[in-house]
XYZ file of C-alpha atoms in Angstrom:
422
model
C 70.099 97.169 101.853
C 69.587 100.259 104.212
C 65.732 98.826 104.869
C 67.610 95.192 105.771
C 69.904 96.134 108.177
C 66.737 97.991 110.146
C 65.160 94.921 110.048
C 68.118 93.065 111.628
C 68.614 95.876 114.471
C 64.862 95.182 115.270
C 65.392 91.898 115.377
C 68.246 92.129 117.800
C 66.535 94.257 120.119
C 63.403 91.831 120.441
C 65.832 88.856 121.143
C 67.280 91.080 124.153
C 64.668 92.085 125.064
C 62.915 88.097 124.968
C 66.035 87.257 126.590
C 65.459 89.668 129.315
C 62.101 89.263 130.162
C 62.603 85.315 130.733
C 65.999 85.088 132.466
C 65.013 87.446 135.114
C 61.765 85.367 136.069
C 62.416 83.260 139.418
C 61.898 79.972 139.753
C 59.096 78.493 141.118
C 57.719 81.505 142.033
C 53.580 81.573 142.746
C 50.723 83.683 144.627
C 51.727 84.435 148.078
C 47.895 82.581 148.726
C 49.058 79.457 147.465
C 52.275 78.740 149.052
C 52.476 75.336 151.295
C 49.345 74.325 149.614
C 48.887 71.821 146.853
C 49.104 73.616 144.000
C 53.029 75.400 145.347
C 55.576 73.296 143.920
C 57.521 73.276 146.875
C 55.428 70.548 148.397
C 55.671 68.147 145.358
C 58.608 68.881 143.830
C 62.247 68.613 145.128
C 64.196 71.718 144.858
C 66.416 70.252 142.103
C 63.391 69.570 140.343
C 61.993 72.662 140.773
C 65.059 74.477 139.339
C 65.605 72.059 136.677
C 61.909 73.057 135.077
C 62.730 76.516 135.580
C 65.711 75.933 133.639
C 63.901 73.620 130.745
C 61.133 75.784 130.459
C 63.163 78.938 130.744
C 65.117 77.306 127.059
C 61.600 76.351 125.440
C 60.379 79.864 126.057
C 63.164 81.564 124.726
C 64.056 79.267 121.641
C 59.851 79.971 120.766
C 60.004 83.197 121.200
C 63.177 83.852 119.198
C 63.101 80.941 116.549
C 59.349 82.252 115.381
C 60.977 85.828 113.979
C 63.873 84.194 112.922
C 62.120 81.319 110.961
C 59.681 84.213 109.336
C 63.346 85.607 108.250
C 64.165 82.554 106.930
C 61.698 82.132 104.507
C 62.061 86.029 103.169
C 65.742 85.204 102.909
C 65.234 81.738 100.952
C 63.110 84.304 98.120
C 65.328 87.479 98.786
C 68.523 85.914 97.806
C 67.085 83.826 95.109
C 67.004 80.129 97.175
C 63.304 80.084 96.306
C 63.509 80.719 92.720
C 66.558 78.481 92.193
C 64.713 75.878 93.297
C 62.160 76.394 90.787
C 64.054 76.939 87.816
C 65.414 73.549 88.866
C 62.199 71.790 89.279
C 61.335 73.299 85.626
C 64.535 72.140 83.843
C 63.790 68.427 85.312
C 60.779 67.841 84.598
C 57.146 70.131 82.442
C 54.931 68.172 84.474
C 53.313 71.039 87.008
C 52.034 68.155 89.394
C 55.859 66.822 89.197
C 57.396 70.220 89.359
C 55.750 71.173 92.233
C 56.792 67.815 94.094
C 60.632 68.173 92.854
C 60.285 72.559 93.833
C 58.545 71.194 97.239
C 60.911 68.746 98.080
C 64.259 70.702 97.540
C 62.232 73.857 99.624
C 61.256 71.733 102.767
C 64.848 69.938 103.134
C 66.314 73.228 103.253
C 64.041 74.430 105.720
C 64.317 70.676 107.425
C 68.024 71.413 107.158
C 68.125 74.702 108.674
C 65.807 74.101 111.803
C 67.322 70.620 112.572
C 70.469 72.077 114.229
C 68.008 73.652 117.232
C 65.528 70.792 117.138
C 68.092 68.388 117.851
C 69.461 70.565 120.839
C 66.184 70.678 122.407
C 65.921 66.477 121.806
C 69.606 66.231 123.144
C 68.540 68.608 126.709
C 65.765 66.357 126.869
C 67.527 63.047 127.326
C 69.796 65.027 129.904
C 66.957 65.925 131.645
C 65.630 62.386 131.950
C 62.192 63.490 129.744
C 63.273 61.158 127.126
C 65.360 58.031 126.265
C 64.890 57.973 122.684
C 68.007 57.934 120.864
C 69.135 60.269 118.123
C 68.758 57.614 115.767
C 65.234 56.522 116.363
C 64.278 60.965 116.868
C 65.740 61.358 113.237
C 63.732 58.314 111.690
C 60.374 60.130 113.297
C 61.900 62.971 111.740
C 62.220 61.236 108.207
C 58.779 59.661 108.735
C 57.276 63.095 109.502
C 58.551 64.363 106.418
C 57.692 61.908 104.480
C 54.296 61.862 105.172
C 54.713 65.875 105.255
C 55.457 65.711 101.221
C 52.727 63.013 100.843
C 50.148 65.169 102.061
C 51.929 68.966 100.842
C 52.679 67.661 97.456
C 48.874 67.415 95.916
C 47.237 70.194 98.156
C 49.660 72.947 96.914
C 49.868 71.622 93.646
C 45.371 72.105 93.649
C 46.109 75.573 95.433
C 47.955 77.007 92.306
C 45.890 75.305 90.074
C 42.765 76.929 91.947
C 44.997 80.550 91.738
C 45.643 79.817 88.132
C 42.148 78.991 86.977
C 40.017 81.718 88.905
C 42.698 84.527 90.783
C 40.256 85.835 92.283
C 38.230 83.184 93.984
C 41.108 80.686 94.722
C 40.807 81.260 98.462
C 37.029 80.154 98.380
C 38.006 77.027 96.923
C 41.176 76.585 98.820
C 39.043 77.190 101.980
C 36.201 74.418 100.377
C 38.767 71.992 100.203
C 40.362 72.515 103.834
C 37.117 71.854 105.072
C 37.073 67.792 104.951
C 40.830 67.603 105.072
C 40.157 69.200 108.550
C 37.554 66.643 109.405
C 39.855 64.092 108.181
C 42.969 65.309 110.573
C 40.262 65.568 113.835
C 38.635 62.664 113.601
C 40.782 60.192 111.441
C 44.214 60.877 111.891
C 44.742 59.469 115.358
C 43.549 56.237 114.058
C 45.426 56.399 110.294
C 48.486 58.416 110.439
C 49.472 57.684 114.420
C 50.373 54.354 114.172
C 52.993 55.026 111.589
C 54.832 56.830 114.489
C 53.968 54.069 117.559
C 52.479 50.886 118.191
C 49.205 50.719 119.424
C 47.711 47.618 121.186
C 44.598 46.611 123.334
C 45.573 47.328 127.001
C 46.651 44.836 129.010
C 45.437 45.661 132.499
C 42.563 43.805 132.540
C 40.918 45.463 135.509
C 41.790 49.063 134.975
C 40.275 48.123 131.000
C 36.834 47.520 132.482
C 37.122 50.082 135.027
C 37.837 52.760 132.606
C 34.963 51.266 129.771
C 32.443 51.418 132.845
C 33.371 54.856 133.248
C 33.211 55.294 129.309
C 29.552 53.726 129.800
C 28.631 56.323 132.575
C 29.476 59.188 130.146
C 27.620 57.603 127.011
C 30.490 57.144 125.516
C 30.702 54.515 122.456
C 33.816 52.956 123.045
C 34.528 48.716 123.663
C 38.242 49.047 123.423
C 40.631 50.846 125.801
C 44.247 51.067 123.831
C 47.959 51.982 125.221
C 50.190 52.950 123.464
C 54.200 53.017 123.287
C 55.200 56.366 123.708
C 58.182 55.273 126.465
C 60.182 55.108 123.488
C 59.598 59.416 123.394
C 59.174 60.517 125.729
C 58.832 60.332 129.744
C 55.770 62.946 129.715
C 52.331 61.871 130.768
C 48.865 61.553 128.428
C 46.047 59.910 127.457
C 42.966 61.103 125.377
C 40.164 60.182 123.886
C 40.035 60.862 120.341
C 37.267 60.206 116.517
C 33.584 59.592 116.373
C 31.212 57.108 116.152
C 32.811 54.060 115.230
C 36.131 55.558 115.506
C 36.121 56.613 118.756
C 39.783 55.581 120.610
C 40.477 55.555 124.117
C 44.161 55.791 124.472
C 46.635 55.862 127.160
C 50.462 56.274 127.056
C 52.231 53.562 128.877
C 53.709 56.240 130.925
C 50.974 57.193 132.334
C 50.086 53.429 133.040
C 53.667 53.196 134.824
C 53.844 56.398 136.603
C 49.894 56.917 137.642
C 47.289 54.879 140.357
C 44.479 53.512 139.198
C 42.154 56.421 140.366
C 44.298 59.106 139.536
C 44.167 57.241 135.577
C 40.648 57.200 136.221
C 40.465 60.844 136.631
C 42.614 61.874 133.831
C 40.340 59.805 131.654
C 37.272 61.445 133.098
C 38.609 64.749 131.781
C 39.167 63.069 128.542
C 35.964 61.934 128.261
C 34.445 65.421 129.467
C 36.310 66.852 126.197
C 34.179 63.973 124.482
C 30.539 64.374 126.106
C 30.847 68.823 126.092
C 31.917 67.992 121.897
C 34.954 70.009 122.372
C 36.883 68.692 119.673
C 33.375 69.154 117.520
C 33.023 72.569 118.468
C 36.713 73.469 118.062
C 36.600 71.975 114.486
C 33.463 74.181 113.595
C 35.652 76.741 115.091
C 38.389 75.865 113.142
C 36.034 75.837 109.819
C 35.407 79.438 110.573
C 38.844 80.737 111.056
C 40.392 79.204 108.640
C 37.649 81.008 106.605
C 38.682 84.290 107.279
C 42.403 83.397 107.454
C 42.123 82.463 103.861
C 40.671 85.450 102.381
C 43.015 87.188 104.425
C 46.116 85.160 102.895
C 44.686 85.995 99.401
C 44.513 89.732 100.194
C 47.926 89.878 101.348
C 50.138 87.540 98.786
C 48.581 89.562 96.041
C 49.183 92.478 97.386
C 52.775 91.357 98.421
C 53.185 90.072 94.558
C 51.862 93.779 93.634
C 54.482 95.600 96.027
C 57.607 93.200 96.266
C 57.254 90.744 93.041
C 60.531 91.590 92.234
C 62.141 91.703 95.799
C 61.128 88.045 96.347
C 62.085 86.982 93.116
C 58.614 85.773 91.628
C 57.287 85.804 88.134
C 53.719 86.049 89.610
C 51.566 84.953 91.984
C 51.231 81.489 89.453
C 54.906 80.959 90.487
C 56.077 78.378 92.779
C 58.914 80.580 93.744
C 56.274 82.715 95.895
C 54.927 79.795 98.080
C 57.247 81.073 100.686
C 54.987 83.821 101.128
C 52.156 81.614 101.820
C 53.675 79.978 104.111
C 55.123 83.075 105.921
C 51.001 84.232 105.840
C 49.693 81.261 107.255
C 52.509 81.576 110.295
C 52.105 84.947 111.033
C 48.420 84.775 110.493
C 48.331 81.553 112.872
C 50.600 83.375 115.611
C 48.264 86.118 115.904
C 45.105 84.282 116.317
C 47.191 81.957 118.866
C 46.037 84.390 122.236
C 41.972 83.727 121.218
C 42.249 80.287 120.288
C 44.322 79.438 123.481
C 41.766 81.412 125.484
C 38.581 79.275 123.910
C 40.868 76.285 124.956
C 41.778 76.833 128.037
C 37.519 77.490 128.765
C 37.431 74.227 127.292
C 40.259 72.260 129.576
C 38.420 73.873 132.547
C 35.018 72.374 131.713
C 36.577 69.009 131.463
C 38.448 69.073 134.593
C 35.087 69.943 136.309
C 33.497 67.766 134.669
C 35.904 65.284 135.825
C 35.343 65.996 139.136
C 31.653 65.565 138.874
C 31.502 62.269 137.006
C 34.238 60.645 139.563
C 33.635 63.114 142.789
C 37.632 62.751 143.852
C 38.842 65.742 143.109
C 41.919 64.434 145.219
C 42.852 61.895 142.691
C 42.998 65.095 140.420
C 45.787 66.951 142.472
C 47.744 63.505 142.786
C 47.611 63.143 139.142
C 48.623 67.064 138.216
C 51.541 67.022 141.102
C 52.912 63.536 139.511
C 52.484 65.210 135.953
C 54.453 68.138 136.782
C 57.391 66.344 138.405
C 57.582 63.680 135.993
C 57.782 66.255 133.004
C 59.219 69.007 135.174
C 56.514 71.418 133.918
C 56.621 74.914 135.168
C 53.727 75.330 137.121
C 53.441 78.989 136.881
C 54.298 79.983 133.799
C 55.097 83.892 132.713
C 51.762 85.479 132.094
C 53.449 86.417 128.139
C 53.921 82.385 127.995
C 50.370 81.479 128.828
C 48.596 84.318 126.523
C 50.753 82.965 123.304
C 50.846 79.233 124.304
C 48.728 78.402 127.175
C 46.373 76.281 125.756
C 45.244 74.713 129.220
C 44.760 76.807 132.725
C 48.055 76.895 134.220
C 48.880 73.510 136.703
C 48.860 75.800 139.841
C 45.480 76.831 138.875
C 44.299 73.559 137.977
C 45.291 71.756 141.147
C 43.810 75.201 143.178
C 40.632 74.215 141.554
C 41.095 70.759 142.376
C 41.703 71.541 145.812
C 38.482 73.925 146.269
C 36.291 71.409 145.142
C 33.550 69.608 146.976
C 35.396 66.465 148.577
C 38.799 67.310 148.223
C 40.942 66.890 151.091
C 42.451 69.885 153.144
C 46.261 70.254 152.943
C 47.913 69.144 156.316
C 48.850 71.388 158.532
């Protein structure tokens, strides 16, 4: 009990001290260098909307920052007070099919955590819409919600259900096989999910601009690109945020761009955006970052499988677990793979953000208007009043892209771009 309340004083000082450290940054604050340029807000943005992101982004950083901790204690509560196990011994008493208990013990586990994080999720939807970033309605967000976990427990269900089979049948080389299997589910999720599991969530349909189509193919032919198809899709119905991408291989390759980026960008600046899409394409980012991801995932198994036995070994009993064969432990896996995942987070943002820079110059080489760029980044940050600058603790734990003053800076030190006036 004495070791629990430490825990929760610790965790009460890190919130203060979160909260600290983000409400006392200013808003739109940047490099004494770039002020009355491009890349300062102040030219681009109206003072409303400048506070207004300071304000949204000040809430995202702070309910990150806080919920991660507090969802880690969530799932050591769920097997500390017996949730976990409950839930099993249910799941037993139902049904002796281990394929079946592990759906019924998987189901009950994820609405409870469903249940607990909605509450937050929903404020964050609900200070979207009064921000103008969305006009989705609480109905239709809940039904993505249901269809997320739906197709959540369609996809959790077997996996975990093979990982403690794997642990059952050889404890000590479960992770090898766990980590086998990964390996074409992750070449699945690159490569084939946009083109299987998005359209359950939007509508996708050839687009209907005739001459931006061909415009953006012939750019698509100019950086060997296999792609006869340019797609938009409805994500209006979302959000108000900007996006397009280019996304699978070979014959699956998908151009795609949101219809708000059709409404809210010119043709050139579109044009641009897509040429950094298709840099991501031609440089085999997302090729690289899956071998990448092959690796890690590699070493963040074996890792997982040296720590959950050796939590089993210390706190069996404090989490309420036969075993590490019982279903009332997968909590700890999970809690693993999170913690695990948030420490890796500063590397793999830092290969990324390499990775968005090399496509932005590479957009500026294949379409040699770096202008078009800073149009399109000013328009992005307005319309989604995106902090510009964000705190350097934001973009070493979630900046997966260079930061948008830095970006447009670029942009603007290019060869071509225009000088600001003045």
């Amino acid at each position: 009990m004495r070791r629990g309340w430490i825990w929760i004083a610790i965790l009460i000082i890190y919130c203060g001290a979160m909260a600290y450290y983000f409400l006392h940054q200013p808003a739109g604050q940047i490099p004494a260098a770039l002020r009355g340029g491009p890349a300062d807000p102040a030219t681009f943005m109206t003072p409303e909307q400048i506070e207004n992101a300071h304000r949204l982004a000040t809430i995202g950083y702070l309910s990150y920052f806080i919920s991660t901790p507090v969802e880690w204690g969530i799932l050591i509560v769920l097997m500390t007070l017996g949730c976990s196990s409950w839930f099993r011994s249910l799941a037993e008493r139902l049904t002796g099919w281990s394929l079946l208990r592990m759906a019924v013990y998987l189901l009950l586990l994820q609405l409870a955590l469903y249940v607990i994080e909605l509450p937050l999720d929903y404020y964050l939807h609900e200070l979207n819409r009064s921000y103008g970033l969305t006009n989705q309605s609480a109905s239709s967000w809940l039904l993505d919600i249901a269809k997320g976990f739906g197709v959540n427990m369609i996809i959790s269900i077997p996996l975990y259900w093979l990982l403690y089979t794997a642990i059952k049948r050889s404890p000590r080389r479960w992770w090898l096989w766990g980590w086998a299997v990964s390996v074409p589910l992750t070449l699945f999720f690159t490569f084939i999910q946009p083109v299987v599991l998005a359209p359950i969530f939007n509508d996708f349909k050839p687009l209907q601009d005739q001459q931006l189509k061909q415009q953006i193919l012939q750019l698509a032919g100019q950086a060997n690109i296999p792609a006869d198809q340019v797609y938009q899709v409805d994500k209006s119905k979302q959000t108000n945020a900007l996006n397009a991408y280019v996304t699978g291989i070979g014959s699956t390759t998908r151009i795609v761009l949101w219809d708000t980026t059709l409404k809210k960008l010119n043709a050139d600046e579109i044009l641009f955006i897509m040429a950094h899409e298709m840099g991501h394409y031609v440089k085999h980012h997302v090729l690289w970052g899956t071998l990448w991801g092959i690796v890690e995932s590699f070493i963040g198994f074996w890792l997982v499988f040296r720590l959950f036995h050796w939590i089993h070994r210390r706190w069996g009993s404090a989490i309420r677990a036969r075993g590490p064969l019982d279903y009332a432990g997968l909590p700890v896996l999970l809690l693993l793979v999170s913690v695990l995942s948030f420490a890796a987070s500063p590397l793999d943002n830092a290969i990324s953000r390499m990775n968005e820079h090399s496509a932005d110059a590479y957009a500026v080489e294949l379409r040699g208007d770096p202008d078009a760029g800073i149009r399109a980044f000013q328009k992005l940050a307005s319309v989604s009043l995106s902090d510009v600058n964000p705190p350097a603790l934001v973009q070493f734990f979630l900046g997966t892209h260079p930061t948008l003053i830095q970006r447009i800076d670029y942009f603007q030190h290019s060869k071509g771009a225009s000088k600001p006036a003045g």
